Amino acid sequence: MARSNTKKNKCSRGHRSPISKKRSHSSTDFGHRNYSLYVNRVLKEVVPQRSISSRTLDIMNTLINDIFERISMEACSLMCFRNRCTLTPEDIQKAVYLLLPGKLANLADAICTTGSF
């Protein structure tokens, strides 16, 4: 019987279980970061006399985590579409251009390449 020559994607090496199953002590779900401190710092730098409520901070945190997850999933699908195992900055840049609308994508790319805001 002849072997079937099916090409497996090198990227899918299987799911490895973590060494310890301890949960983080943060208030958000496991795997999601909390950006509240950074949002507060940026707000105080831009408008020092303003403050932000905790509910608004939660909304901003959810928004940042959602955008991060969307960009990472799109970049991962682009990477696998090209049959690569390494995520490159070009994959992330293309994912940003695919997900964000025109001028916002251009602004994000300009800030990313210059490294300043």
Coordinates of N, CA and C in Angstrom, one line a residue:
M1 N 0.8 -1.2 0.0 CA 0.0 0.0 0.0 C 0.9 1.2 0.0
A2 N 0.6 2.2 -0.8 CA 1.4 3.4 -1.0 C 1.1 4.4 0.2
R3 N 2.1 5.1 0.6 CA 1.9 6.1 1.6 C 1.2 7.3 1.0
S4 N 0.3 7.9 1.8 CA -0.3 9.1 1.3 C 0.7 10.3 1.7
N5 N 1.0 11.1 0.8 CA 2.0 12.1 1.0 C 1.2 13.4 1.4
T6 N 0.7 13.4 2.6 CA 0.0 14.6 3.1 C 1.0 15.5 3.8
K7 N 1.0 16.7 3.5 CA 1.9 17.7 4.1 C 1.3 18.3 5.3
K8 N 1.9 18.0 6.4 CA 1.4 18.6 7.7 C 2.0 20.0 7.8
N9 N 1.3 20.9 8.4 CA 1.9 22.2 8.7 C 2.8 22.1 9.9
K10 N 4.0 22.6 9.7 CA 5.1 22.5 10.7 C 4.7 23.3 11.9
C11 N 3.8 24.2 11.8 CA 3.5 25.1 12.9 C 2.6 24.4 14.0
S12 N 1.9 23.4 13.6 CA 1.0 22.7 14.5 C 1.7 21.6 15.2
R13 N 2.4 21.9 16.3 CA 3.1 20.9 17.0 C 2.3 20.3 18.2
G14 N 1.1 20.6 18.3 CA 0.3 20.0 19.3 C 0.3 21.0 20.5
H15 N -0.8 20.8 21.3 CA -0.9 21.6 22.5 C -0.1 21.0 23.7
R16 N 0.7 21.9 24.3 CA 1.5 21.4 25.4 C 0.8 22.0 26.7
S17 N 0.7 21.1 27.7 CA 0.1 21.5 28.9 C 1.0 22.3 29.7
P18 N 0.6 23.3 30.5 CA 1.5 24.1 31.3 C 2.0 23.3 32.5
I19 N 3.1 23.7 33.0 CA 3.8 23.0 34.1 C 2.9 23.1 35.3
S20 N 2.5 24.3 35.7 CA 1.6 24.4 36.8 C 0.3 25.1 36.3
K21 N -0.8 24.8 37.0 CA -2.1 25.3 36.6 C -2.6 26.3 37.6
K22 N -1.6 27.2 38.1 CA -2.0 28.2 39.0 C -2.7 29.3 38.2
R23 N -3.7 29.9 38.8 CA -4.4 31.0 38.2 C -3.7 32.3 38.6
S24 N -3.7 33.3 37.7 CA -3.1 34.6 38.1 C -4.0 35.3 39.1
H25 N -3.4 36.2 39.8 CA -4.2 36.9 40.8 C -4.8 38.2 40.3
S26 N -4.7 38.4 39.0 CA -5.3 39.6 38.4 C -6.8 39.5 38.4
S27 N -7.5 40.6 38.2 CA -8.9 40.7 38.2 C -9.5 40.2 36.9
T28 N -8.7 40.2 35.8 CA -9.2 39.8 34.5 C -9.0 38.3 34.3
D29 N -9.5 37.8 33.2 CA -9.4 36.4 32.8 C -8.0 36.0 32.6
F30 N -7.8 34.7 32.7 CA -6.4 34.2 32.5 C -6.1 34.4 31.0
G31 N -4.9 35.0 30.8 CA -4.4 35.2 29.4 C -4.7 36.6 28.9
H32 N -5.4 37.4 29.6 CA -5.7 38.8 29.2 C -5.0 39.7 30.2
R33 N -4.3 40.7 29.6 CA -3.6 41.6 30.5 C -4.5 42.8 30.9
N34 N -4.1 43.4 31.9 CA -4.8 44.6 32.5 C -4.0 45.8 32.1
Y35 N -4.6 46.7 31.3 CA -3.9 47.9 30.8 C -4.4 49.2 31.5
S36 N -5.1 49.0 32.7 CA -5.7 50.2 33.4 C -4.6 51.2 33.8
L37 N -3.5 50.7 34.3 CA -2.4 51.5 34.8 C -1.9 52.4 33.6
Y38 N -1.7 51.8 32.4 CA -1.1 52.4 31.3 C -2.1 53.5 30.7
V39 N -3.4 53.1 30.7 CA -4.4 54.1 30.3 C -4.4 55.3 31.2
N40 N -4.3 55.1 32.5 CA -4.3 56.2 33.4 C -3.1 57.1 33.2
R41 N -1.9 56.5 32.9 CA -0.7 57.2 32.7 C -0.8 58.1 31.4
V42 N -1.3 57.5 30.4 CA -1.5 58.2 29.1 C -2.5 59.4 29.3
L43 N -3.6 59.1 30.0 CA -4.6 60.2 30.3 C -4.0 61.3 31.1
K44 N -3.2 61.0 32.1 CA -2.6 62.1 32.9 C -1.5 62.8 32.1
E45 N -0.9 62.2 31.2 CA 0.1 62.9 30.3 C -0.5 63.8 29.3
V46 N -1.7 63.4 28.8 CA -2.4 64.2 27.8 C -3.2 65.3 28.4
V47 N -4.0 64.9 29.4 CA -4.9 65.9 30.1 C -4.7 65.7 31.6
P48 N -3.8 66.5 32.3 CA -3.5 66.2 33.7 C -4.6 66.4 34.6
Q49 N -5.6 67.3 34.3 CA -6.6 67.6 35.3 C -7.8 66.7 35.2
R50 N -7.8 65.8 34.2 CA -9.0 64.9 34.1 C -8.7 63.5 34.8
S51 N -9.8 62.8 35.1 CA -9.7 61.5 35.7 C -10.6 60.6 34.9
I52 N -10.6 59.3 35.2 CA -11.4 58.3 34.5 C -12.0 57.4 35.5
S53 N -13.2 57.0 35.3 CA -13.9 56.1 36.2 C -13.5 54.7 36.0
S54 N -13.7 53.8 37.0 CA -13.3 52.4 36.9 C -14.1 51.7 35.8
R55 N -15.3 52.0 35.6 CA -16.1 51.4 34.6 C -15.6 51.7 33.2
T56 N -15.2 53.0 33.0 CA -14.6 53.3 31.7 C -13.2 52.7 31.5
L57 N -12.5 52.5 32.6 CA -11.2 51.8 32.5 C -11.4 50.3 32.1
D58 N -12.5 49.7 32.7 CA -12.8 48.3 32.3 C -13.2 48.2 30.8
I59 N -13.9 49.2 30.3 CA -14.3 49.2 28.9 C -13.0 49.4 28.0
M60 N -12.1 50.3 28.4 CA -10.9 50.5 27.6 C -10.0 49.3 27.7
N61 N -10.0 48.6 28.8 CA -9.2 47.4 28.9 C -9.8 46.3 28.0
T62 N -11.1 46.2 28.0 CA -11.7 45.2 27.1 C -11.5 45.5 25.6
L63 N -11.5 46.8 25.3 CA -11.3 47.2 23.9 C -9.8 46.9 23.5
I64 N -8.9 47.2 24.3 CA -7.5 47.0 24.0 C -7.2 45.5 23.9
N65 N -7.8 44.7 24.8 CA -7.6 43.2 24.7 C -8.2 42.6 23.4
D66 N -9.4 43.2 23.0 CA -10.1 42.7 21.9 C -9.3 43.0 20.6
I67 N -8.8 44.2 20.5 CA -8.1 44.6 19.3 C -6.8 43.8 19.2
F68 N -6.1 43.6 20.4 CA -4.9 42.8 20.4 C -5.2 41.4 19.9
E69 N -6.3 40.8 20.4 CA -6.6 39.4 20.0 C -7.0 39.3 18.5
R70 N -7.7 40.3 18.0 CA -8.1 40.3 16.6 C -6.8 40.4 15.7
I71 N -5.9 41.3 16.1 CA -4.7 41.5 15.3 C -3.8 40.2 15.3
S72 N -3.7 39.6 16.5 CA -2.9 38.4 16.6 C -3.5 37.3 15.9
M73 N -4.8 37.1 15.9 CA -5.4 36.0 15.2 C -5.3 36.2 13.7
E74 N -5.4 37.4 13.2 CA -5.3 37.7 11.8 C -3.8 37.5 11.3
A75 N -2.9 37.9 12.2 CA -1.5 37.7 11.8 C -1.1 36.3 11.8
C76 N -1.7 35.5 12.7 CA -1.4 34.1 12.8 C -2.0 33.4 11.5
S77 N -3.2 33.8 11.1 CA -3.7 33.2 9.9 C -2.9 33.5 8.7
L78 N -2.4 34.8 8.6 CA -1.5 35.2 7.5 C -0.3 34.4 7.5
M79 N 0.3 34.1 8.7 CA 1.5 33.3 8.8 C 1.3 31.9 8.3
C80 N 0.2 31.3 8.8 CA -0.1 29.9 8.3 C -0.5 29.8 6.9
F81 N -1.1 30.9 6.3 CA -1.4 31.0 4.9 C -0.1 30.9 4.1
R82 N 0.9 31.6 4.6 CA 2.2 31.6 3.8 C 3.1 30.4 4.2
N83 N 2.5 29.4 5.0 CA 3.3 28.2 5.4 C 4.5 28.5 6.1
R84 N 4.5 29.5 7.0 CA 5.6 29.9 7.9 C 5.3 29.5 9.3
C85 N 6.4 29.4 10.1 CA 6.3 29.1 11.5 C 6.7 30.3 12.4
T86 N 7.2 31.3 11.8 CA 7.7 32.5 12.5 C 6.8 33.7 12.2
L87 N 6.3 34.3 13.2 CA 5.5 35.5 13.0 C 6.5 36.7 12.8
T88 N 6.3 37.4 11.7 CA 7.2 38.5 11.4 C 6.5 39.8 11.5
P89 N 7.2 40.9 11.6 CA 6.5 42.2 11.7 C 5.7 42.5 10.5
E90 N 6.0 42.0 9.3 CA 5.2 42.2 8.1 C 3.8 41.6 8.3
D91 N 3.8 40.4 8.9 CA 2.5 39.8 9.2 C 1.6 40.6 10.1
I92 N 2.2 41.2 11.1 CA 1.4 42.1 12.0 C 1.0 43.3 11.2
Q93 N 1.9 43.9 10.4 CA 1.5 45.1 9.7 C 0.4 44.8 8.7
K94 N 0.4 43.7 8.0 CA -0.6 43.4 7.1 C -2.0 43.1 7.8
A95 N -1.9 42.5 9.0 CA -3.1 42.3 9.8 C -3.7 43.6 10.2
V96 N -2.9 44.6 10.6 CA -3.4 45.9 11.0 C -4.1 46.6 9.8
Y97 N -3.4 46.5 8.6 CA -4.1 47.1 7.4 C -5.4 46.4 7.1
L98 N -5.5 45.1 7.3 CA -6.7 44.4 7.0 C -7.8 44.7 8.0
L99 N -7.5 44.9 9.3 CA -8.5 45.1 10.3 C -8.9 46.5 10.6
L100 N -8.0 47.4 10.5 CA -8.3 48.8 10.8 C -8.7 49.6 9.6
P101 N -9.6 50.6 9.7 CA -10.0 51.4 8.5 C -8.8 52.3 8.1
G102 N -8.9 52.7 6.9 CA -7.8 53.4 6.1 C -6.9 54.3 6.9
K103 N -7.4 55.5 7.3 CA -6.5 56.5 8.0 C -6.0 56.0 9.3
L104 N -6.8 55.2 10.0 CA -6.3 54.7 11.3 C -5.2 53.7 11.1
A105 N -5.3 52.9 10.1 CA -4.2 51.9 9.8 C -3.0 52.6 9.4
N106 N -3.1 53.7 8.6 CA -1.9 54.5 8.2 C -1.3 55.2 9.4
L107 N -2.1 55.7 10.3 CA -1.6 56.3 11.5 C -0.9 55.3 12.4
A108 N -1.5 54.1 12.6 CA -0.9 53.1 13.4 C 0.5 52.6 12.8
D109 N 0.5 52.5 11.5 CA 1.8 52.1 10.8 C 2.8 53.2 11.0
A110 N 2.5 54.5 10.8 CA 3.4 55.6 11.0 C 4.0 55.6 12.4
I111 N 3.1 55.5 13.4 CA 3.6 55.5 14.8 C 4.5 54.3 15.1
C112 N 4.1 53.2 14.5 CA 4.9 52.0 14.7 C 6.3 52.0 14.1
T113 N 6.4 52.6 12.9 CA 7.7 52.6 12.3 C 8.6 53.7 12.8
T114 N 8.0 54.8 13.3 CA 8.9 55.9 13.9 C 9.1 55.6 15.3
G115 N 8.3 54.9 16.0 CA 8.5 54.6 17.4 C 8.1 55.8 18.3
S116 N 7.4 56.7 17.9 CA 7.0 57.9 18.7 C 5.6 58.2 18.4
F117 N 5.0 58.9 19.4 CA 3.6 59.3 19.2 C 3.5 60.8 19.0

